[in-house]
Amino acid sequence: MGDDPASKVYVGRKEAMCQELNMYSEKYALPAETTQEELVSLVEKLNNDDKIHGILVQLPLPKGLDEKAVINTINPEKDVDAFHPVNVGKIMIGDFDFVPCTPAGIMEMIKESGCEVEGKNCVVIGRSNIVGKPMSMLLLHQNGTVTTCHSRTKNLKDITKEADILVAAVGRANFVTADMVKEGAVVIDVGMNRLEDGTLCGDVDYAEVSKIAGAITPVPGGVGPMTISMLMQNTITAAEKKA
Ligand code: GUN
């Protein structure tokens, strides 16, 4: 909804990935003036459409719209973002069908890097509902020892220095510097910050941290493509469950 430039890019990539996979998709680009009732009734229409197995409402919504009410309208069985409270609760319990896409992509990359989570010190910087909180839960389910840090955390560097796995989801360019990272750590950068000159940059100072990390994700080209792949995976799960 509206014309958030980042949302346009993300939605465009999701649509392109559907086409690449030959997965049927419908995109609704609604003007910012669309009312809450109109948006909710579109979600209800898609809830009742048997052709559609997954629904995603790109966030943020324009000011004045109630995101929570819109998310609560999505049928949890079609909630491929795993944002509905039913799915959030299932993740907490550890009995879930849909995994929030960004944390799911990160878990895949950690696995691919050959890093065992069990018993490791995992530090997540950020506590958002979309990334930080579910990320901490997924690491915990894999028997990591998890610390969730945020803007009020004291002595952040002392904590991050102990991390075997460090996930940065702060939203501040180059926030994680080399002195905050343990030698050999697996460093995952969720940041997507646009600098004044227009370049994209993560939350981690890649040039310096990559010299000491055991494995590190770049921005762009790291977490972002994985997030979209996991969205497709969740949609296939939804379709399989329905079938
Ligand atoms: N805005 C930023 N990240 C996301 C996401 O993963 N899903 C949706 N729906 N909106 C977002």
CSV table of C-alpha atoms and ligand atoms in Angstrom, one decimal:
chain,number,residue,atom,x,y,z
A,1,MET,CA,0.0,0.0,0.0
A,2,GLY,CA,1.1,3.6,-0.7
A,3,ASP,CA,4.4,4.3,-2.3
A,4,ASP,CA,7.1,3.3,0.2
A,5,PRO,CA,10.1,2.8,-2.2
A,6,ALA,CA,11.7,-0.1,-0.2
A,7,SER,CA,8.4,-1.9,-0.1
A,8,LYS,CA,8.1,-1.5,-3.9
A,9,VAL,CA,11.5,-3.2,-4.4
A,10,TYR,CA,10.7,-6.0,-2.0
A,11,VAL,CA,7.3,-6.7,-3.5
A,12,GLY,CA,8.8,-6.6,-7.0
A,13,ARG,CA,11.4,-9.2,-6.0
A,14,LYS,CA,8.7,-11.5,-4.5
A,15,GLU,CA,6.6,-11.2,-7.7
A,16,ALA,CA,9.7,-12.0,-9.9
A,17,MET,CA,10.5,-15.0,-7.7
A,18,CYS,CA,7.0,-16.3,-8.1
A,19,GLN,CA,7.3,-16.0,-11.9
A,20,GLU,CA,10.7,-17.7,-11.9
A,21,LEU,CA,9.2,-20.6,-10.0
A,22,ASN,CA,6.1,-20.7,-12.1
A,23,MET,CA,4.0,-20.0,-9.0
A,24,TYR,CA,0.7,-18.2,-9.6
A,25,SER,CA,0.5,-14.9,-7.8
A,26,GLU,CA,-1.6,-11.8,-7.7
A,27,LYS,CA,-0.3,-8.3,-6.7
A,28,TYR,CA,-2.6,-5.6,-5.4
A,29,ALA,CA,-0.8,-2.2,-5.4
A,30,LEU,CA,-3.3,-0.1,-3.4
A,31,PRO,CA,-3.2,3.7,-3.2
A,32,ALA,CA,-2.3,5.3,0.2
A,33,GLU,CA,-5.9,6.6,0.5
A,34,THR,CA,-7.4,3.1,0.6
A,35,THR,CA,-9.4,2.7,3.8
A,36,GLN,CA,-9.0,0.1,6.5
A,37,GLU,CA,-12.3,-1.5,5.5
A,38,GLU,CA,-11.3,-1.8,1.9
A,39,LEU,CA,-8.0,-3.4,2.8
A,40,VAL,CA,-9.6,-5.8,5.3
A,41,SER,CA,-12.2,-6.8,2.7
A,42,LEU,CA,-9.5,-7.6,0.2
A,43,VAL,CA,-7.8,-9.8,2.7
A,44,GLU,CA,-11.1,-11.5,3.4
A,45,LYS,CA,-11.7,-12.0,-0.3
A,46,LEU,CA,-8.2,-13.7,-0.6
A,47,ASN,CA,-8.9,-15.8,2.6
A,48,ASN,CA,-11.9,-17.2,0.8
A,49,ASP,CA,-10.2,-17.7,-2.6
A,50,ASP,CA,-9.2,-21.4,-3.1
A,51,LYS,CA,-6.7,-20.4,-5.8
A,52,ILE,CA,-4.7,-18.6,-3.1
A,53,HIS,CA,-2.6,-20.5,-0.5
A,54,GLY,CA,-0.5,-17.6,0.8
A,55,ILE,CA,-1.3,-14.0,1.7
A,56,LEU,CA,1.3,-11.3,2.4
A,57,VAL,CA,0.6,-7.7,3.3
A,58,GLN,CA,3.8,-5.8,2.8
A,59,LEU,CA,4.6,-3.6,5.8
A,60,PRO,CA,4.7,-0.8,6.8
A,61,LEU,CA,1.2,0.3,6.0
A,62,PRO,CA,0.6,4.0,5.4
A,63,LYS,CA,-0.1,6.1,8.5
A,64,GLY,CA,-3.7,5.8,9.8
A,65,LEU,CA,-4.1,2.2,9.0
A,66,ASP,CA,-4.2,-0.4,11.8
A,67,GLU,CA,-1.5,-3.0,10.9
A,68,LYS,CA,-2.4,-5.3,13.8
A,69,ALA,CA,-6.1,-5.5,12.7
A,70,VAL,CA,-5.1,-6.2,9.1
A,71,ILE,CA,-2.7,-9.0,10.1
A,72,ASN,CA,-5.3,-10.4,12.5
A,73,THR,CA,-7.7,-10.7,9.5
A,74,ILE,CA,-5.3,-13.0,7.5
A,75,ASN,CA,-6.4,-16.7,7.8
A,76,PRO,CA,-3.5,-18.2,9.9
A,77,GLU,CA,-3.4,-21.1,7.4
A,78,LYS,CA,-2.5,-18.6,4.6
A,79,ASP,CA,-0.2,-16.4,6.8
A,80,VAL,CA,3.0,-17.1,5.0
A,81,ASP,CA,4.8,-14.3,6.8
A,82,ALA,CA,4.0,-16.0,10.1
A,83,PHE,CA,2.9,-12.6,11.6
A,84,HIS,CA,-0.6,-13.7,12.8
A,85,PRO,CA,-0.7,-14.1,16.6
A,86,VAL,CA,-1.7,-17.8,16.2
A,87,ASN,CA,1.5,-18.4,14.2
A,88,VAL,CA,3.6,-16.3,16.5
A,89,GLY,CA,2.3,-18.4,19.5
A,90,LYS,CA,3.1,-21.6,17.6
A,91,ILE,CA,6.7,-20.4,17.1
A,92,MET,CA,7.0,-19.7,20.8
A,93,ILE,CA,5.8,-23.2,21.6
A,94,GLY,CA,8.1,-24.8,19.0
A,95,ASP,CA,5.3,-26.4,17.0
A,96,PHE,CA,4.9,-24.4,13.8
A,97,ASP,CA,4.2,-24.8,10.1
A,98,PHE,CA,5.3,-21.3,9.0
A,99,VAL,CA,8.7,-19.8,10.0
A,100,PRO,CA,9.1,-16.0,9.8
A,101,CYS,CA,11.0,-15.6,6.5
A,102,THR,CA,14.0,-13.6,7.6
A,103,PRO,CA,14.9,-15.7,10.7
A,104,ALA,CA,14.2,-18.9,8.6
A,105,GLY,CA,16.6,-17.8,6.0
A,106,ILE,CA,19.2,-17.0,8.6
A,107,MET,CA,18.8,-20.5,10.2
A,108,GLU,CA,19.4,-22.0,6.7
A,109,MET,CA,22.6,-20.0,6.2
A,110,ILE,CA,23.9,-20.9,9.7
A,111,LYS,CA,23.3,-24.5,8.8
A,112,GLU,CA,25.0,-24.2,5.4
A,113,SER,CA,28.0,-22.5,7.0
A,114,GLY,CA,28.5,-25.8,8.9
A,115,CYS,CA,27.9,-24.1,12.3
A,116,GLU,CA,26.1,-26.2,14.9
A,117,VAL,CA,23.8,-24.0,17.0
A,118,GLU,CA,23.6,-26.4,20.0
A,119,GLY,CA,25.4,-25.1,23.0
A,120,LYS,CA,26.7,-22.0,21.2
A,121,ASN,CA,26.5,-18.4,22.5
A,122,CYS,CA,24.0,-16.7,20.2
A,123,VAL,CA,23.6,-13.0,20.4
A,124,VAL,CA,20.7,-11.2,18.6
A,125,ILE,CA,20.9,-7.4,18.4
A,126,GLY,CA,17.3,-6.2,17.9
A,127,ARG,CA,14.0,-7.3,19.3
A,128,SER,CA,11.5,-6.5,16.6
A,129,ASN,CA,8.5,-8.8,16.1
A,130,ILE,CA,9.6,-9.5,12.5
A,131,VAL,CA,13.2,-10.4,13.1
A,132,GLY,CA,14.7,-10.1,16.6
A,133,LYS,CA,12.1,-12.0,18.7
A,134,PRO,CA,11.5,-14.9,16.3
A,135,MET,CA,15.2,-15.1,15.5
A,136,SER,CA,15.9,-15.6,19.2
A,137,MET,CA,13.2,-18.3,19.5
A,138,LEU,CA,14.5,-20.3,16.5
A,139,LEU,CA,18.0,-20.3,17.9
A,140,LEU,CA,16.7,-21.4,21.3
A,141,HIS,CA,14.7,-24.2,19.7
A,142,GLN,CA,18.1,-25.4,18.2
A,143,ASN,CA,19.5,-25.4,21.8
A,144,GLY,CA,21.6,-22.2,21.4
A,145,THR,CA,22.2,-20.1,24.5
A,146,VAL,CA,20.5,-17.0,23.4
A,147,THR,CA,20.9,-13.3,24.5
A,148,THR,CA,18.6,-10.7,22.9
A,149,CYS,CA,20.2,-7.2,23.0
A,150,HIS,CA,18.4,-3.9,22.2
A,151,SER,CA,18.7,-0.2,22.5
A,152,ARG,CA,18.7,-0.2,26.3
A,153,THR,CA,21.3,-3.0,26.7
A,154,LYS,CA,24.2,-2.0,28.8
A,155,ASN,CA,27.8,-3.0,27.9
A,156,LEU,CA,26.7,-4.3,24.5
A,157,LYS,CA,30.3,-4.9,23.4
A,158,ASP,CA,31.0,-7.2,26.4
A,159,ILE,CA,28.0,-9.4,25.3
A,160,THR,CA,28.6,-9.4,21.6
A,161,LYS,CA,32.3,-10.3,22.1
A,162,GLU,CA,31.1,-13.6,23.6
A,163,ALA,CA,29.0,-14.5,20.6
A,164,ASP,CA,29.8,-17.6,18.5
A,165,ILE,CA,26.8,-16.5,16.4
A,166,LEU,CA,26.0,-12.8,16.1
A,167,VAL,CA,22.8,-11.6,14.3
A,168,ALA,CA,22.6,-7.8,13.8
A,169,ALA,CA,19.1,-6.5,13.2
A,170,VAL,CA,19.5,-2.9,14.4
A,171,GLY,CA,18.8,-0.7,11.4
A,172,ARG,CA,21.9,1.4,11.8
A,173,ALA,CA,24.6,1.5,9.2
A,174,ASN,CA,28.0,-0.1,10.3
A,175,PHE,CA,26.8,-0.4,13.9
A,176,VAL,CA,28.7,-3.6,14.6
A,177,THR,CA,32.4,-2.9,14.5
A,178,ALA,CA,35.4,-5.3,14.5
A,179,ASP,CA,36.1,-4.7,18.2
A,180,MET,CA,32.6,-6.1,19.1
A,181,VAL,CA,33.2,-9.5,17.4
A,182,LYS,CA,34.9,-12.6,18.6
A,183,GLU,CA,37.5,-14.2,16.3
A,184,GLY,CA,35.9,-16.9,14.1
A,185,ALA,CA,32.3,-15.9,14.9
A,186,VAL,CA,29.5,-16.4,12.4
A,187,VAL,CA,28.1,-12.9,11.7
A,188,ILE,CA,24.7,-12.4,10.1
A,189,ASP,CA,23.8,-8.9,8.9
A,190,VAL,CA,20.0,-8.2,8.6
A,191,GLY,CA,20.6,-4.5,8.1
A,192,MET,CA,19.4,-2.7,4.9
A,193,ASN,CA,20.4,0.9,5.4
A,194,ARG,CA,20.5,3.5,2.6
A,195,LEU,CA,23.4,5.9,2.9
A,196,GLU,CA,23.2,9.6,1.8
A,197,ASP,CA,25.0,8.7,-1.5
A,198,GLY,CA,22.3,6.1,-2.2
A,199,THR,CA,24.4,3.0,-1.5
A,200,LEU,CA,23.0,0.1,0.5
A,201,CYS,CA,24.8,-0.9,3.6
A,202,GLY,CA,24.3,-3.4,6.4
A,203,ASP,CA,24.4,-3.1,10.2
A,204,VAL,CA,27.9,-4.6,10.2
A,205,ASP,CA,31.1,-2.9,9.2
A,206,TYR,CA,31.8,-5.7,6.6
A,207,ALA,CA,35.3,-4.5,5.5
A,208,GLU,CA,36.7,-4.8,9.0
A,209,VAL,CA,34.5,-7.6,10.6
A,210,SER,CA,35.1,-9.9,7.6
A,211,LYS,CA,38.8,-10.0,8.6
A,212,ILE,CA,38.0,-11.7,11.9
A,213,ALA,CA,34.7,-13.5,11.4
A,214,GLY,CA,34.6,-17.2,10.5
A,215,ALA,CA,31.7,-16.6,8.2
A,216,ILE,CA,29.8,-13.4,7.4
A,217,THR,CA,26.9,-12.4,5.2
A,218,PRO,CA,27.2,-9.4,2.7
A,219,VAL,CA,24.6,-6.7,2.2
A,220,PRO,CA,23.1,-6.7,-0.3
A,221,GLY,CA,23.0,-10.4,-1.4
A,222,GLY,CA,23.0,-12.1,1.9
A,223,VAL,CA,19.9,-12.3,4.1
A,224,GLY,CA,17.6,-10.6,1.5
A,225,PRO,CA,17.5,-13.3,-1.1
A,226,MET,CA,17.2,-16.0,1.6
A,227,THR,CA,14.1,-14.2,3.0
A,228,ILE,CA,12.3,-14.4,-0.3
A,229,SER,CA,13.3,-18.1,-0.7
A,230,MET,CA,11.8,-18.9,2.7
A,231,LEU,CA,8.6,-17.0,1.7
A,232,MET,CA,8.3,-19.3,-1.3
A,233,GLN,CA,8.9,-22.3,1.0
A,234,ASN,CA,6.2,-21.2,3.4
A,235,THR,CA,3.8,-20.8,0.5
A,236,ILE,CA,4.5,-24.4,-0.7
A,237,THR,CA,4.0,-25.6,2.8
A,238,ALA,CA,0.6,-23.8,2.9
A,239,ALA,CA,-0.4,-25.4,-0.4
A,240,GLU,CA,0.7,-28.9,0.6
A,241,LYS,CA,-1.2,-28.6,3.9
A,242,LYS,CA,-4.3,-27.5,2.0
A,243,ALA,CA,-4.0,-30.3,-0.5
B,1,GUN,N1,8.4,-5.4,5.7
B,1,GUN,C1,9.7,-5.6,6.0
B,1,GUN,N2,10.0,-6.9,6.0
B,1,GUN,C2,8.8,-7.5,5.8
B,1,GUN,C3,8.4,-8.9,5.7
B,1,GUN,O1,9.2,-9.8,5.9
B,1,GUN,N3,7.1,-9.1,5.4
B,1,GUN,C4,6.2,-8.1,5.2
B,1,GUN,N4,5.0,-8.4,4.9
B,1,GUN,N5,6.6,-6.8,5.3
B,1,GUN,C5,7.8,-6.6,5.6
